[in-house]
Coordinates of C-alpha atoms in Angstrom, one line a residue:
X1 CA -18.2 3.6 -27.0
X2 CA -19.7 6.1 -24.7
X3 CA -20.2 9.6 -26.1
X4 CA -17.7 12.2 -24.9
X5 CA -20.5 14.4 -23.5
X6 CA -21.7 11.6 -21.2
X7 CA -18.1 10.9 -20.0
X8 CA -17.6 14.6 -19.3
X9 CA -20.8 14.6 -17.2
X10 CA -19.6 11.6 -15.2
X11 CA -16.1 13.1 -14.8
X12 CA -17.7 16.3 -13.4
X13 CA -18.8 14.4 -10.3
X14 CA -15.3 13.1 -9.5
X15 CA -13.0 14.5 -6.9
X16 CA -9.6 15.7 -7.9
X17 CA -7.6 12.5 -7.1
X18 CA -10.1 10.4 -9.0
X19 CA -10.1 12.8 -12.0
X20 CA -6.3 12.6 -12.2
X21 CA -6.5 8.8 -12.0
X22 CA -9.0 8.4 -14.8
X23 CA -6.7 10.6 -16.9
X24 CA -4.2 7.8 -16.8
X25 CA -6.5 5.3 -18.5
X26 CA -5.9 6.3 -22.1
X27 CA -5.4 9.2 -24.4
X28 CA -9.1 9.9 -24.8
X29 CA -9.7 9.9 -21.0
X30 CA -6.7 12.1 -20.5
X31 CA -8.0 14.7 -22.9
X32 CA -11.5 14.6 -21.4
X33 CA -10.1 14.8 -17.8
X34 CA -8.3 18.0 -18.8
X35 CA -11.5 19.7 -19.6
X36 CA -11.3 23.4 -18.7
X37 CA -15.0 23.6 -17.6
X38 CA -14.6 20.9 -15.0
X39 CA -11.3 22.2 -13.7
X40 CA -12.6 25.8 -13.6
X41 CA -15.4 24.7 -11.3
X42 CA -12.9 22.9 -9.1
X43 CA -10.5 25.9 -9.1
X44 CA -13.3 28.4 -8.3
X45 CA -14.7 26.3 -5.5
X46 CA -11.3 26.2 -3.8
X47 CA -10.0 29.7 -4.7
X48 CA -12.8 32.2 -4.5
X49 CA -12.2 34.8 -7.2
X50 CA -12.2 38.5 -6.4
X51 CA -14.8 39.0 -9.2
X52 CA -17.3 36.7 -10.8
X53 CA -16.2 35.5 -14.2
X54 CA -19.2 33.4 -15.0
X55 CA -23.0 33.4 -14.6
X56 CA -24.9 31.0 -12.4
X57 CA -28.0 29.8 -14.2
X58 CA -29.9 29.2 -11.0
X59 CA -29.2 28.8 -7.3
X60 CA -29.4 25.0 -7.7
X61 CA -26.9 24.6 -10.6
X62 CA -23.2 25.2 -10.8
X63 CA -22.9 25.1 -14.6
X64 CA -20.2 27.4 -15.8
X65 CA -21.1 29.5 -18.8
X66 CA -19.3 28.1 -21.8
X67 CA -19.2 31.6 -23.4
X68 CA -16.8 33.0 -20.8
X69 CA -13.3 34.0 -21.9
X70 CA -11.9 31.9 -19.0
X71 CA -12.8 28.8 -20.9
X72 CA -12.5 29.7 -24.6
X73 CA -9.2 31.6 -24.4
X74 CA -7.3 28.9 -22.6
X75 CA -5.5 25.9 -23.9
X76 CA -6.8 22.5 -22.7
X77 CA -5.6 21.7 -19.2
X78 CA -5.0 25.3 -18.3
X79 CA -7.2 25.4 -15.2
X80 CA -5.9 22.0 -14.1
X81 CA -2.4 23.4 -14.1
X82 CA -3.5 26.6 -12.4
X83 CA -5.3 24.6 -9.6
X84 CA -2.3 22.3 -9.0
X85 CA 0.1 25.2 -9.0
X86 CA -1.9 27.3 -6.5
X87 CA -2.5 24.3 -4.2
X88 CA 1.2 23.5 -4.1
X89 CA 2.1 27.1 -3.6
X90 CA -0.4 27.5 -0.7
X91 CA 0.9 24.4 1.1
X92 CA 4.5 25.5 0.6
X93 CA 3.7 28.9 2.1
X94 CA 2.1 27.2 5.1
X95 CA 5.0 24.8 5.6
X96 CA 7.6 27.7 5.4
X97 CA 5.6 29.6 7.9
X98 CA 5.7 26.7 10.3
X99 CA 9.5 26.1 10.0
X100 CA 10.3 29.8 10.4
X101 CA 10.2 29.9 14.2
X102 CA 13.6 28.7 15.5
X103 CA 14.4 27.1 18.9
X104 CA 16.8 29.4 20.6
X105 CA 18.6 26.4 22.2
X106 CA 19.1 24.2 19.2
X107 CA 19.0 26.7 16.4
X108 CA 16.6 24.4 14.5
X109 CA 13.0 24.9 13.5
X110 CA 10.8 24.2 16.5
X111 CA 7.7 23.1 14.6
X112 CA 9.1 20.3 12.4
X113 CA 6.3 17.9 13.4
X114 CA 3.6 20.3 12.3
X115 CA 5.4 21.2 9.1
X116 CA 5.9 17.6 8.1
X117 CA 2.3 16.8 8.7
X118 CA 1.1 19.9 6.8
X119 CA 3.3 18.9 3.8
X120 CA 2.1 15.3 3.8
X121 CA 5.6 14.0 4.0
X122 CA 6.0 10.3 4.7
X123 CA 8.8 7.7 4.2
X124 CA 8.8 4.2 2.7
X125 CA 11.4 1.4 2.4
X126 CA 11.9 -0.5 -0.8
X127 CA 13.6 -3.8 -0.3
X128 CA 15.0 -5.4 -3.5
X129 CA 16.0 -9.0 -3.6
X130 CA 18.6 -10.7 -5.8
X131 CA 16.0 -11.6 -8.4
X132 CA 15.1 -8.0 -8.9
X133 CA 11.7 -8.2 -7.1
X134 CA 10.8 -5.2 -4.9
X135 CA 9.1 -5.4 -1.5
X136 CA 7.6 -2.0 -0.4
X137 CA 7.3 -1.3 3.3
X138 CA 5.0 1.6 3.9
X139 CA 3.7 1.7 7.5
X140 CA 6.1 3.3 9.9
X141 CA 6.1 4.7 13.5
X142 CA 7.4 8.2 14.0
X143 CA 9.1 9.7 17.0
X144 CA 9.8 13.5 17.0
X145 CA 12.5 14.9 19.2
X146 CA 13.8 18.5 19.4
X147 CA 16.7 17.8 17.1
X148 CA 15.7 14.7 15.1
X149 CA 13.0 12.5 13.7
X150 CA 13.2 8.7 14.2
X151 CA 11.4 6.5 11.8
X152 CA 10.8 2.9 12.9
X153 CA 9.7 0.0 10.6
X154 CA 9.1 -3.4 12.1
X155 CA 7.3 -6.5 10.8
X156 CA 7.3 -10.3 11.0
X157 CA 6.5 -10.5 7.3
X158 CA 9.7 -9.0 5.8
X159 CA 11.6 -11.1 3.2
X160 CA 14.6 -13.0 4.4
X161 CA 17.7 -10.9 4.7
X162 CA 19.8 -13.5 2.8
X163 CA 17.9 -12.9 -0.4
X164 CA 18.0 -9.1 -0.2
X165 CA 20.5 -7.0 -2.3
X166 CA 19.6 -3.4 -1.6
X167 CA 17.4 -1.2 0.7
X168 CA 16.3 2.2 -0.5
X169 CA 14.8 4.9 1.7
X170 CA 12.4 7.3 0.0
X171 CA 10.6 10.4 1.0
X172 CA 7.1 10.5 -0.3
X173 CA 5.1 13.7 -1.1
X174 CA 1.6 14.1 -2.5
X175 CA 1.7 15.6 -6.0
X176 CA -1.5 17.4 -5.2
X177 CA -1.5 18.7 -1.6
X178 CA -4.6 20.4 -0.3
X179 CA -4.1 23.2 2.3
X180 CA -7.7 22.9 3.5
X181 CA -7.5 19.4 4.8
X182 CA -5.2 16.8 6.2
X183 CA -3.1 15.0 3.5
X184 CA -4.8 11.9 2.1
X185 CA -3.1 8.6 1.6
X186 CA -4.8 8.3 -1.7
X187 CA -4.0 10.1 -4.9
X188 CA -0.8 10.5 -6.9
X189 CA 2.5 10.8 -4.9
X190 CA 6.1 11.5 -5.8
X191 CA 9.1 9.5 -4.4
X192 CA 12.4 11.1 -3.7
X193 CA 15.4 8.8 -3.0
X194 CA 17.1 9.7 0.3
X195 CA 19.6 6.9 0.7
X196 CA 20.4 3.5 -0.8
X197 CA 22.0 0.7 1.2
X198 CA 23.7 -2.5 0.0
X199 CA 22.8 -5.4 2.2
X200 CA 24.8 -8.2 0.5
X201 CA 27.6 -8.1 3.2
X202 CA 25.5 -6.9 6.1
X203 CA 26.0 -10.0 8.3
X204 CA 29.7 -10.0 7.7
X205 CA 30.0 -6.5 9.2
X206 CA 30.8 -5.9 12.8
X207 CA 27.7 -5.5 14.8
X208 CA 27.4 -2.5 17.0
X209 CA 25.6 -4.4 19.6
X210 CA 24.1 -7.9 20.3
X211 CA 22.5 -10.0 23.0
X212 CA 21.0 -13.5 23.0
X213 CA 18.1 -12.5 20.7
X214 CA 19.1 -9.5 18.6
X215 CA 22.1 -8.3 16.5
X216 CA 22.3 -4.6 15.7
X217 CA 24.1 -3.3 12.7
X218 CA 24.7 0.3 11.7
X219 CA 24.7 1.5 8.1
X220 CA 25.6 5.0 7.2
X221 CA 23.9 7.3 6.8
X222 CA 21.6 6.9 9.8
X223 CA 20.2 3.4 9.4
X224 CA 20.1 0.8 12.2
X225 CA 19.2 -2.8 11.3
X226 CA 18.1 -5.2 14.0
X227 CA 18.1 -8.9 13.3
X228 CA 16.0 -11.1 15.6
X229 CA 17.0 -14.7 16.1

């Protein structure tokens, strides 16, 4: 197998999302991807220290001195954890700053749109059929109002309603937000279940509206389902 020194050299060229991904391959890759020297360089590049804690060998190199206490006195993965913690804290501070101004007429935050985009928040639907297979619907259109956010999913490729048992709505947040750039669609993300709907008896319910082409059903809380003939 490839020597650890060579793998560490390769890992040192990866971005954060890729480094976290290779750490999921196996135990050896996980240990190497937690290397403090790699993560200290990433951390120091993003969060400029008030004082220099390493020596630069030349203007062309960014090799961190292995003799510094910042590396030897820390357990494996320390600077990875510090980087993630500081990134999340910085994004949270930015989001809280955006939701602080309140609309005097509604009493609600007036910068919800900016706050949601800064946090990287998105939504997905997970449709589960009666065999247990899941169908994930990611792409959605958003409409921001002063008092609400409307999320619209539509597709001609959805599975037939007759075979579906449940619909779950998830909020999705990046595990590793970056306050210096727009949230990326790549990288590890965390799902949070917002609501779960049972669809078995949907067509037996009373529709809230219908015409020659569409039937409209309302499921609480806050879900409208349109069925096109």
